[in-house]
Amino acid sequence: MEKIRVLFIQEKKIKNKAKQLLLGDVIESQDPGTYEFDYIGIKENITAKLEQFQPQIIYISMSKKFDLFEMVRKTKERCPQSVLFTLLPDDAKDQQEMTLRLKEAGVYKCYYTTLVVNTLVHDMYVALNME
């Protein structure tokens, strides 16, 4: 079985993946062998990474250093077949309105820092089997 490719777009590049527990590691422990993970910082060439890795799922962590809506728009333009998830900070203004706007822009589901990994794993599976 081919692994499901998941790309995490975040504010900073992860320098030493071996010394940090990453969300991909936690997901892998819940559902071993199902996913292939990659990570990219916002200052890197995201377009090239999208073309090379061709993720089925893209998980974008919101940051004050970039416009999340613009990132979603560009990502959906380049990878319209990918399912997008976002992580929003708990202090985001008007979370409900932001979530609705992101869904209208093409985000499948928004999470907050109280994310339960089992829920994310389930949602990722369901998102890829929708028709």
CSV table of C-alpha atoms in Angstrom, one decimal, residues 9-113:
chain,number,residue,atom,x,y,z
A,9,ILE,CA,3.8,24.0,6.5
A,10,GLN,CA,5.0,26.0,9.5
A,11,GLU,CA,6.6,29.2,10.6
A,12,LYS,CA,10.1,27.8,11.1
A,13,LYS,CA,12.1,25.0,9.5
A,14,ILE,CA,12.7,22.1,11.8
A,15,LYS,CA,16.5,21.9,12.2
A,16,ASN,CA,16.9,18.6,13.9
A,17,LYS,CA,14.0,16.3,13.5
A,18,ALA,CA,15.7,13.5,15.4
A,19,LYS,CA,15.8,15.5,18.6
A,20,GLN,CA,12.2,16.7,18.6
A,21,LEU,CA,8.9,15.0,18.9
A,22,LEU,CA,6.9,16.1,15.9
A,23,LEU,CA,3.2,15.9,15.2
A,24,GLY,CA,4.0,13.4,12.4
A,25,ASP,CA,5.7,11.2,15.0
A,26,VAL,CA,2.6,11.2,17.2
A,27,ILE,CA,0.4,10.4,14.2
A,28,GLU,CA,2.8,7.6,13.2
A,29,SER,CA,2.5,6.1,16.7
A,30,GLN,CA,-1.3,6.1,16.4
A,31,ASP,CA,-1.4,4.7,12.8
A,32,PRO,CA,2.0,3.1,11.9
A,33,GLY,CA,3.0,2.8,8.3
A,34,THR,CA,0.1,4.7,6.8
A,35,TYR,CA,1.7,8.2,6.3
A,36,GLU,CA,4.8,9.7,4.9
A,37,PHE,CA,5.6,13.1,6.5
A,38,ASP,CA,7.6,16.1,5.4
A,39,TYR,CA,8.0,19.6,6.9
A,40,ILE,CA,8.7,23.0,5.4
A,41,GLY,CA,9.2,26.4,6.8
A,42,ILE,CA,7.5,29.5,5.3
A,43,LYS,CA,10.8,31.0,4.2
A,44,GLU,CA,11.6,27.9,2.0
A,45,ASN,CA,10.4,27.3,-1.5
A,46,ILE,CA,7.0,25.9,-0.8
A,47,THR,CA,6.0,25.7,-4.5
A,48,ALA,CA,8.9,23.5,-5.3
A,49,LYS,CA,8.1,21.3,-2.2
A,50,LEU,CA,4.5,20.9,-3.3
A,51,GLU,CA,5.5,19.9,-6.8
A,52,GLN,CA,8.2,17.5,-5.6
A,53,PHE,CA,6.4,15.9,-2.7
A,54,GLN,CA,2.8,16.0,-4.1
A,55,PRO,CA,1.1,15.8,-0.8
A,56,GLN,CA,-2.4,14.4,-0.4
A,57,ILE,CA,-2.8,16.3,2.9
A,58,ILE,CA,-1.4,19.7,3.8
A,59,TYR,CA,-1.4,20.9,7.4
A,60,ILE,CA,-0.7,24.6,7.8
A,61,SER,CA,0.1,26.1,11.2
A,62,MET,CA,-1.0,29.7,11.4
A,63,SER,CA,1.6,32.3,12.2
A,64,LYS,CA,1.6,36.1,12.5
A,65,LYS,CA,4.5,36.1,10.0
A,66,PHE,CA,2.3,35.2,7.0
A,67,ASP,CA,-1.3,35.7,5.8
A,68,LEU,CA,-3.0,32.4,6.3
A,69,PHE,CA,-5.8,33.1,3.8
A,70,GLU,CA,-3.2,33.9,1.1
A,71,MET,CA,-1.2,30.7,2.0
A,72,VAL,CA,-4.4,28.7,1.7
A,73,ARG,CA,-5.3,30.3,-1.6
A,74,LYS,CA,-1.9,29.7,-3.2
A,75,THR,CA,-1.7,26.2,-1.8
A,76,LYS,CA,-5.2,25.3,-3.3
A,77,GLU,CA,-4.1,26.8,-6.6
A,78,ARG,CA,-1.0,24.7,-6.8
A,79,CYS,CA,-2.5,21.5,-5.2
A,80,PRO,CA,-6.3,21.6,-5.8
A,81,GLN,CA,-6.6,17.9,-5.1
A,82,SER,CA,-4.9,18.1,-1.6
A,83,VAL,CA,-6.9,18.3,1.5
A,84,LEU,CA,-6.0,21.2,3.7
A,85,PHE,CA,-6.1,21.3,7.5
A,86,THR,CA,-5.1,24.3,9.6
A,87,LEU,CA,-3.9,24.9,13.2
A,88,LEU,CA,-5.2,28.2,14.6
A,89,PRO,CA,-3.9,29.8,17.8
A,90,ASP,CA,-6.3,30.0,20.7
A,91,ASP,CA,-6.0,33.8,20.8
A,92,ALA,CA,-7.1,34.2,17.2
A,93,LYS,CA,-9.8,37.0,16.9
A,94,ASP,CA,-13.3,35.8,16.1
A,95,GLN,CA,-12.4,32.1,15.7
A,96,GLN,CA,-15.8,31.1,14.4
A,97,GLU,CA,-15.7,33.7,11.6
A,98,MET,CA,-12.1,32.8,10.7
A,99,THR,CA,-13.0,29.1,10.6
A,100,LEU,CA,-15.9,29.8,8.2
A,101,ARG,CA,-13.8,32.0,6.0
A,102,LEU,CA,-11.1,29.3,5.8
A,103,LYS,CA,-13.6,26.6,5.0
A,104,GLU,CA,-14.9,28.8,2.2
A,105,ALA,CA,-11.3,29.2,0.9
A,106,GLY,CA,-10.9,25.4,0.7
A,107,VAL,CA,-9.7,24.3,4.2
A,108,TYR,CA,-11.3,20.9,5.2
A,109,LYS,CA,-11.0,21.4,8.9
A,110,CYS,CA,-9.5,23.9,11.4
A,111,TYR,CA,-8.0,22.9,14.8
A,112,TYR,CA,-6.8,24.8,17.8
A,113,THR,CA,-4.0,24.0,20.3
